[in-house]
Amino acid sequence: MAGGAVVLREARILDPETGDVSPPRTIVARGGRILEVSASTRTVAGAVDISLAGLTVVPGLIDAHVHVTQASGDFSEILSWTPNYHAARTALVMHEMLLRGFTLVRDMGGADTGLARAVEERLITGPRLKAGGPIFAPTGGHVLTKVCDGEVELRRALRAEFRDGADHAKLTLSGGVVSKMRIDALGFSDVEVLAAVDEAHLAHRYVAAHVYTAEAVSRALRLGVRTIEHGNLLDAECIDLFHEKQAYYVPTLATYWAILSGRTGHGLDASKRAAVEEIFECGLESLDLASRSGVKIGYGTDLHGEGLALQLEEFALRARVQDPLDVIRSATLVGAEIVGEEGEAGVVREGARADLIAVEGDPLADIEVLAGGRALRFILTDGDPLQVS
């Protein structure tokens, strides 16, 4: 459980909804919740009292597409790890994510609810975790997945995950950059996808889809998928369906940037490098199209191995085509909607979770304040203070 009272003084709070920055305010938190945001200078008995003078307070960041269990870029190496060693590596990954300012993450393949419980019980230090269990794929589809073929097999597997507390389910509905399945190939039949969506609805959960092409994205949205992961090749029909279905888009530009910079362990010959470069550029174009069209866009990175160190780089990559405020909204307000914590996370206000960060500088004027990571000075996670420098 969260600790005692914390009082943060002289906090200039950035509201991602309006883009306004408040005058200096006092924030009082206790039990993992923000109890008060005011101009009061009163003392609170027994509280930890911290000055944030000169800093900008931002809601705790939300990464809606992580793989906390993929501490290596070599997937065969991951499969060789013992469970205890794997857990230790995962704990380090999560701790480092928190130190980057991410107070809530949504795992999109690999993490189970035991990790979420370990964070809640303070057995490991990391962001709160929304876990979905394994990635589900048909035979021949993608890597590090749970293979399911047929409606019955898929329903049985999903029921087991939702029974054990999974927050969502992720299906591979197309090929991918590191997949043996062609990027334009489609995964699972319509009947199978509809069955998965039905199981999610029965459990009051939702389905996310790994997809790339416009055809795959449109098909997924028509069949009831709620969040589109990657989606580098959108077209106008996709945009219309996002609005019609009230679905969310989670691009992951940082993962291609990590591959191109050699940070993931994927060896690239000239033709493969050219293909990844094209996918990256198309991803920027799709992000621009979706942003200008008002699609709700979450912040996601999809990193693994050494590439995890680039988690904040997604801010800079998106700022190539988006305003800084829109990128910040993705990593706060929209992320909270995606994980079902609208008004709870992604905001600094009374009654919300006591998750926030404080940075030196103005991220609205210079996105590098967030992207670089060097300006981060303070983290409050579930009411517990963490002084970064």
Protein backbone atom coordinates (compact mmCIF):
# COMPACT_ATOMS: atom_id res chain seq x y z
CA MET A 1 0.00 0.00 0.00
CA ALA A 2 1.06 3.58 -0.57
CA GLY A 3 2.79 5.38 2.30
CA GLY A 4 1.87 8.40 4.39
CA ALA A 5 1.14 11.98 3.46
CA VAL A 6 3.30 13.88 0.98
CA VAL A 7 3.13 17.64 0.43
CA LEU A 8 4.57 19.08 -2.78
CA ARG A 9 5.14 22.84 -2.67
CA GLU A 10 5.33 25.43 -5.45
CA ALA A 11 4.19 22.99 -8.12
CA ARG A 12 3.44 24.55 -11.52
CA ILE A 13 1.08 21.97 -12.99
CA LEU A 14 0.71 21.33 -16.72
CA ASP A 15 -2.87 20.38 -17.58
CA PRO A 16 -2.63 18.21 -20.73
CA GLU A 17 -6.30 18.77 -21.51
CA THR A 18 -6.04 22.56 -21.86
CA GLY A 19 -2.32 23.03 -22.24
CA ASP A 20 -2.36 25.56 -19.40
CA VAL A 21 0.31 25.70 -16.71
CA SER A 22 -0.95 26.74 -13.27
CA PRO A 23 0.60 29.25 -10.89
CA PRO A 24 2.54 27.59 -8.05
CA ARG A 25 0.28 25.19 -6.19
CA THR A 26 0.46 22.88 -3.18
CA ILE A 27 -0.35 19.21 -3.80
CA VAL A 28 -1.24 16.97 -0.85
CA ALA A 29 -1.28 13.21 -1.39
CA ARG A 30 -2.01 10.33 0.93
CA GLY A 31 -2.78 6.65 0.43
CA GLY A 32 -1.96 6.78 -3.26
CA ARG A 33 -4.46 9.58 -4.00
CA ILE A 34 -4.23 13.33 -4.49
CA LEU A 35 -6.30 14.85 -1.69
CA GLU A 36 -5.76 18.53 -2.37
CA VAL A 37 -4.51 20.89 -5.06
CA SER A 38 -4.61 24.47 -3.77
CA ALA A 39 -2.75 27.68 -3.04
CA SER A 40 -2.57 26.76 0.65
CA THR A 41 0.73 27.03 2.52
CA ARG A 42 -0.46 25.16 5.59
CA THR A 43 1.57 22.38 7.12
CA VAL A 44 0.36 18.78 7.24
CA ALA A 45 1.31 16.86 10.35
CA GLY A 46 3.64 13.95 9.72
CA ALA A 47 3.91 14.62 5.98
CA VAL A 48 7.01 14.49 3.83
CA ASP A 49 7.39 18.08 2.59
CA ILE A 50 9.08 18.62 -0.80
CA SER A 51 9.66 21.81 -2.80
CA LEU A 52 9.19 21.62 -6.58
CA ALA A 53 10.04 25.29 -7.11
CA GLY A 54 11.13 26.07 -10.64
CA LEU A 55 9.89 22.76 -12.02
CA THR A 56 6.96 21.84 -14.27
CA VAL A 57 4.69 19.09 -12.96
CA VAL A 58 3.25 16.68 -15.53
CA PRO A 59 0.95 13.69 -14.91
CA GLY A 60 2.83 10.41 -14.64
CA LEU A 61 3.57 9.09 -18.12
CA ILE A 62 1.69 6.11 -19.60
CA ASP A 63 3.26 3.76 -22.16
CA ALA A 64 0.42 1.79 -23.71
CA HIS A 65 2.61 -0.71 -25.57
CA VAL A 66 5.49 -2.26 -23.65
CA HIS A 67 7.05 -5.69 -23.26
CA VAL A 68 8.48 -5.71 -19.74
CA THR A 69 9.52 -9.36 -20.00
CA GLN A 70 11.64 -8.82 -23.13
CA ALA A 71 14.89 -7.68 -21.53
CA SER A 72 16.84 -9.10 -24.47
CA GLY A 73 16.53 -8.39 -28.17
CA ASP A 74 17.43 -12.01 -28.86
CA PHE A 75 14.14 -13.88 -28.51
CA SER A 76 15.84 -17.29 -28.47
CA GLU A 77 17.90 -16.12 -25.49
CA ILE A 78 14.73 -15.15 -23.63
CA LEU A 79 13.34 -18.63 -24.16
CA SER A 80 16.48 -20.10 -22.55
CA TRP A 81 16.10 -18.16 -19.30
CA THR A 82 14.91 -19.89 -16.14
CA PRO A 83 11.73 -18.43 -14.59
CA ASN A 84 13.58 -16.91 -11.63
CA TYR A 85 16.24 -15.27 -13.78
CA HIS A 86 13.57 -13.99 -16.17
CA ALA A 87 11.67 -12.45 -13.25
CA ALA A 88 14.81 -10.71 -12.00
CA ARG A 89 15.55 -9.23 -15.43
CA THR A 90 11.92 -8.12 -15.74
CA ALA A 91 12.06 -6.40 -12.33
CA LEU A 92 15.06 -4.37 -13.52
CA VAL A 93 13.29 -3.39 -16.74
CA MET A 94 10.28 -2.15 -14.79
CA HIS A 95 12.41 -0.22 -12.30
CA GLU A 96 14.17 1.57 -15.17
CA MET A 97 10.82 2.41 -16.81
CA LEU A 98 9.72 4.09 -13.60
CA LEU A 99 12.96 6.07 -13.47
CA ARG A 100 12.09 7.43 -16.93
CA GLY A 101 8.84 8.81 -15.54
CA PHE A 102 6.43 6.08 -16.62
CA THR A 103 4.09 5.42 -13.69
CA LEU A 104 1.67 3.18 -15.62
CA VAL A 105 2.35 0.78 -18.50
CA ARG A 106 0.27 -1.63 -20.56
CA ASP A 107 2.11 -4.83 -21.39
CA MET A 108 1.30 -6.18 -24.84
CA GLY A 109 2.65 -9.68 -24.62
CA GLY A 110 4.54 -11.58 -21.95
CA ALA A 111 3.59 -10.16 -18.55
CA ASP A 112 1.07 -11.91 -16.35
CA THR A 113 -1.00 -10.56 -13.49
CA GLY A 114 1.56 -11.78 -10.96
CA LEU A 115 3.85 -8.93 -12.00
CA ALA A 116 1.04 -6.43 -11.52
CA ARG A 117 0.45 -7.86 -8.06
CA ALA A 118 4.17 -7.68 -7.24
CA VAL A 119 4.18 -3.95 -8.02
CA GLU A 120 1.01 -3.37 -6.01
CA GLU A 121 2.48 -5.19 -3.00
CA ARG A 122 5.81 -3.30 -3.33
CA LEU A 123 7.75 -6.52 -3.96
CA ILE A 124 9.32 -4.80 -6.97
CA THR A 125 9.63 -1.12 -7.80
CA GLY A 126 8.08 -0.16 -11.10
CA PRO A 127 5.10 1.40 -12.84
CA ARG A 128 1.62 0.06 -12.22
CA LEU A 129 1.08 -2.65 -14.79
CA LYS A 130 -1.84 -3.62 -17.01
CA ALA A 131 -1.08 -7.19 -18.06
CA GLY A 132 -2.63 -9.14 -20.91
CA GLY A 133 -0.73 -12.42 -20.75
CA PRO A 134 0.72 -13.87 -23.96
CA ILE A 135 0.31 -12.66 -27.52
CA PHE A 136 -2.16 -14.91 -29.34
CA ALA A 137 -1.31 -15.96 -32.89
CA PRO A 138 -2.39 -18.60 -35.39
CA THR A 139 0.09 -21.20 -36.58
CA GLY A 140 2.84 -19.42 -38.50
CA GLY A 141 2.16 -16.00 -37.05
CA HIS A 142 4.80 -13.87 -35.32
CA VAL A 143 7.19 -14.77 -32.46
CA LEU A 144 7.01 -15.36 -28.69
CA THR A 145 3.32 -16.17 -28.95
CA LYS A 146 0.72 -18.62 -27.71
CA VAL A 147 -0.48 -20.43 -30.82
CA CYS A 148 -4.22 -21.04 -31.06
CA ASP A 149 -6.08 -22.43 -34.07
CA GLY A 150 -9.84 -22.50 -34.31
CA GLU A 151 -12.62 -20.81 -32.40
CA VAL A 152 -12.82 -23.35 -29.58
CA GLU A 153 -9.08 -23.35 -28.90
CA LEU A 154 -8.95 -19.55 -28.91
CA ARG A 155 -11.99 -19.18 -26.65
CA ARG A 156 -10.56 -21.67 -24.16
CA ALA A 157 -7.21 -19.84 -24.02
CA LEU A 158 -8.80 -16.42 -23.62
CA ARG A 159 -11.18 -17.60 -20.93
CA ALA A 160 -8.21 -18.87 -18.91
CA GLU A 161 -6.41 -15.50 -19.22
CA PHE A 162 -9.47 -13.44 -18.31
CA ARG A 163 -10.21 -15.79 -15.41
CA ASP A 164 -6.73 -15.08 -14.09
CA GLY A 165 -7.24 -11.32 -14.30
CA ALA A 166 -5.88 -10.26 -17.70
CA ASP A 167 -6.81 -6.66 -18.54
CA HIS A 168 -6.92 -7.24 -22.30
CA ALA A 169 -5.98 -9.73 -25.00
CA LYS A 170 -3.68 -9.13 -27.95
CA LEU A 171 -4.10 -10.95 -31.25
CA THR A 172 -1.69 -11.09 -34.20
CA LEU A 173 -3.91 -10.18 -37.15
CA SER A 174 -1.16 -9.55 -39.69
CA GLY A 175 2.51 -10.18 -40.29
CA GLY A 176 5.14 -7.82 -38.96
CA VAL A 177 8.66 -6.47 -39.18
CA VAL A 178 10.30 -9.41 -37.36
CA SER A 179 7.66 -12.00 -38.25
CA LYS A 180 7.99 -14.94 -40.63
CA MET A 181 4.46 -14.12 -41.77
CA ARG A 182 4.44 -11.65 -44.66
CA ILE A 183 3.54 -8.16 -43.51
CA ASP A 184 0.54 -8.09 -45.86
CA ALA A 185 -0.76 -11.49 -44.71
CA LEU A 186 -3.83 -11.65 -42.45
CA GLY A 187 -3.92 -13.65 -39.21
CA PHE A 188 -6.91 -15.60 -37.84
CA SER A 189 -10.23 -16.05 -39.61
CA ASP A 190 -13.16 -13.69 -39.15
CA VAL A 191 -14.88 -16.34 -37.04
CA GLU A 192 -11.87 -16.61 -34.74
CA VAL A 193 -11.53 -12.85 -34.31
CA LEU A 194 -15.24 -12.45 -33.60
CA ALA A 195 -14.97 -15.22 -31.01
CA ALA A 196 -12.08 -13.44 -29.31
CA VAL A 197 -13.96 -10.14 -29.27
CA ASP A 198 -17.01 -11.92 -27.85
CA GLU A 199 -14.96 -13.50 -25.05
CA ALA A 200 -13.46 -10.12 -24.21
CA HIS A 201 -16.90 -8.53 -24.07
CA LEU A 202 -18.18 -11.30 -21.81
CA ALA A 203 -15.29 -10.59 -19.42
CA HIS A 204 -15.76 -6.80 -19.74
CA ARG A 205 -12.32 -6.59 -21.32
CA TYR A 206 -11.16 -5.81 -24.87
CA VAL A 207 -9.03 -7.02 -27.78
CA ALA A 208 -5.95 -5.28 -29.14
CA ALA A 209 -4.51 -6.19 -32.53
CA HIS A 210 -1.01 -6.30 -33.97
CA VAL A 211 -1.63 -5.05 -37.53
CA TYR A 212 0.24 -3.12 -40.20
CA THR A 213 -1.57 -2.76 -43.51
CA ALA A 214 -4.68 -0.69 -44.16
CA GLU A 215 -6.51 -3.88 -45.06
CA ALA A 216 -5.59 -5.52 -41.75
CA VAL A 217 -6.45 -2.40 -39.73
CA SER A 218 -9.86 -1.95 -41.37
CA ARG A 219 -10.68 -5.63 -40.96
CA ALA A 220 -9.72 -5.57 -37.27
CA LEU A 221 -11.85 -2.51 -36.58
CA ARG A 222 -14.88 -3.93 -38.41
CA LEU A 223 -14.61 -7.10 -36.32
CA GLY A 224 -14.64 -5.20 -33.02
CA VAL A 225 -10.98 -4.75 -32.07
CA ARG A 226 -10.63 -1.78 -29.70
CA THR A 227 -6.95 -0.81 -30.01
CA ILE A 228 -4.75 -0.93 -33.10
CA GLU A 229 -1.07 -1.57 -32.41
CA HIS A 230 1.52 -0.34 -34.95
CA GLY A 231 -0.79 0.40 -37.92
CA ASN A 232 1.94 1.96 -40.06
CA LEU A 233 0.01 1.83 -43.34
CA LEU A 234 -3.29 3.59 -42.66
CA ASP A 235 -5.63 4.97 -45.31
CA ALA A 236 -8.77 7.12 -45.28
CA GLU A 237 -11.04 4.12 -44.71
CA CYS A 238 -9.10 3.24 -41.56
CA ILE A 239 -9.55 6.76 -40.24
CA ASP A 240 -13.31 6.63 -40.81
CA LEU A 241 -13.51 3.30 -38.98
CA PHE A 242 -11.50 4.58 -36.00
CA HIS A 243 -14.14 7.27 -35.53
CA GLU A 244 -17.11 5.01 -36.24
CA LYS A 245 -15.95 2.30 -33.82
CA GLN A 246 -14.53 4.74 -31.21
CA ALA A 247 -11.29 2.79 -31.34
CA TYR A 248 -7.75 3.79 -30.37
CA TYR A 249 -4.54 3.94 -32.36
CA VAL A 250 -1.19 3.09 -30.71
CA PRO A 251 1.75 3.70 -33.08
CA THR A 252 5.16 2.44 -31.97
CA LEU A 253 7.75 4.44 -33.89
CA ALA A 254 10.52 3.92 -31.34
CA THR A 255 10.76 0.21 -32.07
CA TYR A 256 11.76 0.80 -35.72
CA TRP A 257 14.11 3.58 -34.63
CA ALA A 258 15.75 1.10 -32.24
CA ILE A 259 16.13 -1.49 -35.01
CA LEU A 260 17.66 1.06 -37.38
CA SER A 261 20.09 2.25 -34.70
CA GLY A 262 21.18 -1.32 -33.97
CA ARG A 263 19.84 -1.34 -30.40
CA THR A 264 17.67 -4.48 -30.56
CA GLY A 265 19.86 -7.36 -31.65
CA HIS A 266 18.10 -7.81 -35.00
CA GLY A 267 20.74 -8.08 -37.71
CA LEU A 268 19.75 -6.25 -40.89
CA ASP A 269 21.02 -6.77 -44.41
CA ALA A 270 20.62 -3.90 -46.88
CA SER A 271 17.20 -4.98 -48.15
CA LYS A 272 15.76 -5.51 -44.67
CA ARG A 273 17.11 -2.18 -43.48
CA ALA A 274 15.46 -0.45 -46.43
CA ALA A 275 12.17 -2.20 -45.57
CA VAL A 276 12.32 -1.06 -41.94
CA GLU A 277 13.17 2.48 -43.02
CA GLU A 278 10.13 2.48 -45.30
CA ILE A 279 7.87 1.16 -42.53
CA PHE A 280 9.20 3.85 -40.19
CA GLU A 281 8.53 6.65 -42.69
CA CYS A 282 5.07 5.26 -43.43
CA GLY A 283 4.44 5.19 -39.70
CA LEU A 284 5.17 8.91 -39.48
CA GLU A 285 2.80 9.57 -42.38
CA SER A 286 0.06 7.46 -40.77
CA LEU A 287 0.54 9.21 -37.45
CA ASP A 288 0.24 12.58 -39.19
CA LEU A 289 -2.94 11.46 -40.98
CA ALA A 290 -4.52 10.09 -37.81
CA SER A 291 -3.55 13.10 -35.70
CA ARG A 292 -4.91 15.63 -38.18
CA SER A 293 -8.12 13.59 -38.40
CA GLY A 294 -8.72 13.61 -34.64
CA VAL A 295 -8.20 9.90 -34.00
CA LYS A 296 -7.49 9.09 -30.35
CA ILE A 297 -3.82 8.15 -30.24
CA GLY A 298 -2.01 6.44 -27.36
CA TYR A 299 1.72 6.53 -26.63
CA GLY A 300 3.45 3.19 -27.27
CA THR A 301 7.03 2.06 -27.83
CA ASP A 302 7.16 -1.77 -28.28
CA LEU A 303 10.83 -1.89 -27.29
CA HIS A 304 12.97 -4.76 -26.08
CA GLY A 305 16.60 -5.45 -25.20
CA GLU A 306 18.94 -2.50 -25.42
CA GLY A 307 16.21 -0.62 -27.25
CA LEU A 308 14.32 -0.18 -23.97
CA ALA A 309 16.63 2.73 -23.22
CA LEU A 310 14.90 4.62 -26.08
CA GLN A 311 11.48 4.61 -24.39
CA LEU A 312 11.37 8.41 -24.14
CA GLU A 313 12.58 8.87 -27.73
CA GLU A 314 9.01 8.29 -28.92
CA PHE A 315 8.26 11.87 -27.78
CA ALA A 316 10.85 13.30 -30.18
CA LEU A 317 9.87 11.00 -33.04
CA ARG A 318 6.20 11.95 -32.81
CA ALA A 319 7.06 15.63 -32.52
CA ARG A 320 8.26 15.44 -36.11
CA VAL A 321 4.60 15.55 -37.18
CA GLN A 322 2.65 16.46 -34.01
CA ASP A 323 2.54 19.40 -31.62
CA PRO A 324 4.19 18.66 -28.25
CA LEU A 325 0.86 19.01 -26.43
CA ASP A 326 -0.73 16.33 -28.61
CA VAL A 327 2.15 13.95 -27.87
CA ILE A 328 1.82 14.65 -24.14
CA ARG A 329 -1.92 13.98 -24.32
CA SER A 330 -1.17 10.60 -25.89
CA ALA A 331 1.08 9.70 -22.96
CA THR A 332 -1.40 10.91 -20.33
CA LEU A 333 -5.09 11.48 -21.09
CA VAL A 334 -5.47 9.02 -23.97
CA GLY A 335 -3.34 6.38 -22.29
CA ALA A 336 -5.62 6.58 -19.26
CA GLU A 337 -8.69 6.08 -21.47
CA ILE A 338 -7.12 3.06 -23.15
CA VAL A 339 -6.49 1.27 -19.85
CA GLY A 340 -9.84 2.25 -18.36
CA GLU A 341 -8.55 4.84 -15.89
CA GLU A 342 -9.94 8.05 -17.33
CA GLY A 343 -9.90 10.70 -14.59
CA GLU A 344 -7.81 8.38 -12.41
CA ALA A 345 -4.50 8.47 -14.26
CA GLY A 346 -3.04 10.93 -16.75
CA VAL A 347 -4.17 13.96 -14.71
CA VAL A 348 -3.05 15.91 -11.65
CA ARG A 349 -6.23 16.77 -9.81
CA GLU A 350 -8.00 16.07 -6.54
CA GLY A 351 -9.24 12.48 -6.32
CA ALA A 352 -6.88 11.17 -9.00
CA ARG A 353 -4.06 8.72 -8.39
CA ALA A 354 -0.96 10.30 -6.93
CA ASP A 355 1.20 9.68 -10.00
CA LEU A 356 3.17 12.62 -11.38
CA ILE A 357 6.59 13.77 -12.48
CA ALA A 358 8.41 17.10 -12.29
CA VAL A 359 10.78 18.31 -14.99
CA GLU A 360 13.13 21.24 -15.43
CA GLY A 361 11.94 23.32 -18.37
CA ASP A 362 8.81 23.67 -20.48
CA PRO A 363 7.89 20.52 -22.45
CA LEU A 364 5.37 22.50 -24.50
CA ALA A 365 8.13 24.74 -25.80
CA ASP A 366 10.74 21.99 -26.10
CA ILE A 367 9.70 18.33 -26.28
CA GLU A 368 13.31 17.39 -25.52
CA VAL A 369 12.48 18.21 -21.89
CA LEU A 370 10.62 14.88 -21.90
CA ALA A 371 12.36 13.06 -24.75
CA GLY A 372 15.86 13.54 -23.40
CA GLY A 373 15.10 12.30 -19.89
CA ARG A 374 17.83 14.51 -18.44
CA ALA A 375 15.35 17.14 -17.22
CA LEU A 376 13.43 14.74 -14.96
CA ARG A 377 13.89 15.72 -11.33
CA PHE A 378 11.13 14.09 -9.30
CA ILE A 379 8.62 11.24 -9.48
CA LEU A 380 5.58 10.54 -7.32
CA THR A 381 4.35 7.03 -7.91
CA ASP A 382 1.22 5.80 -6.14
CA GLY A 383 1.89 8.44 -3.50
CA ASP A 384 5.50 7.49 -2.90
CA PRO A 385 8.15 10.16 -3.65
CA LEU A 386 11.23 9.34 -5.69
CA GLN A 387 13.90 12.02 -6.00
CA VAL A 388 15.69 11.50 -9.33
CA SER A 389 18.47 14.06 -8.92
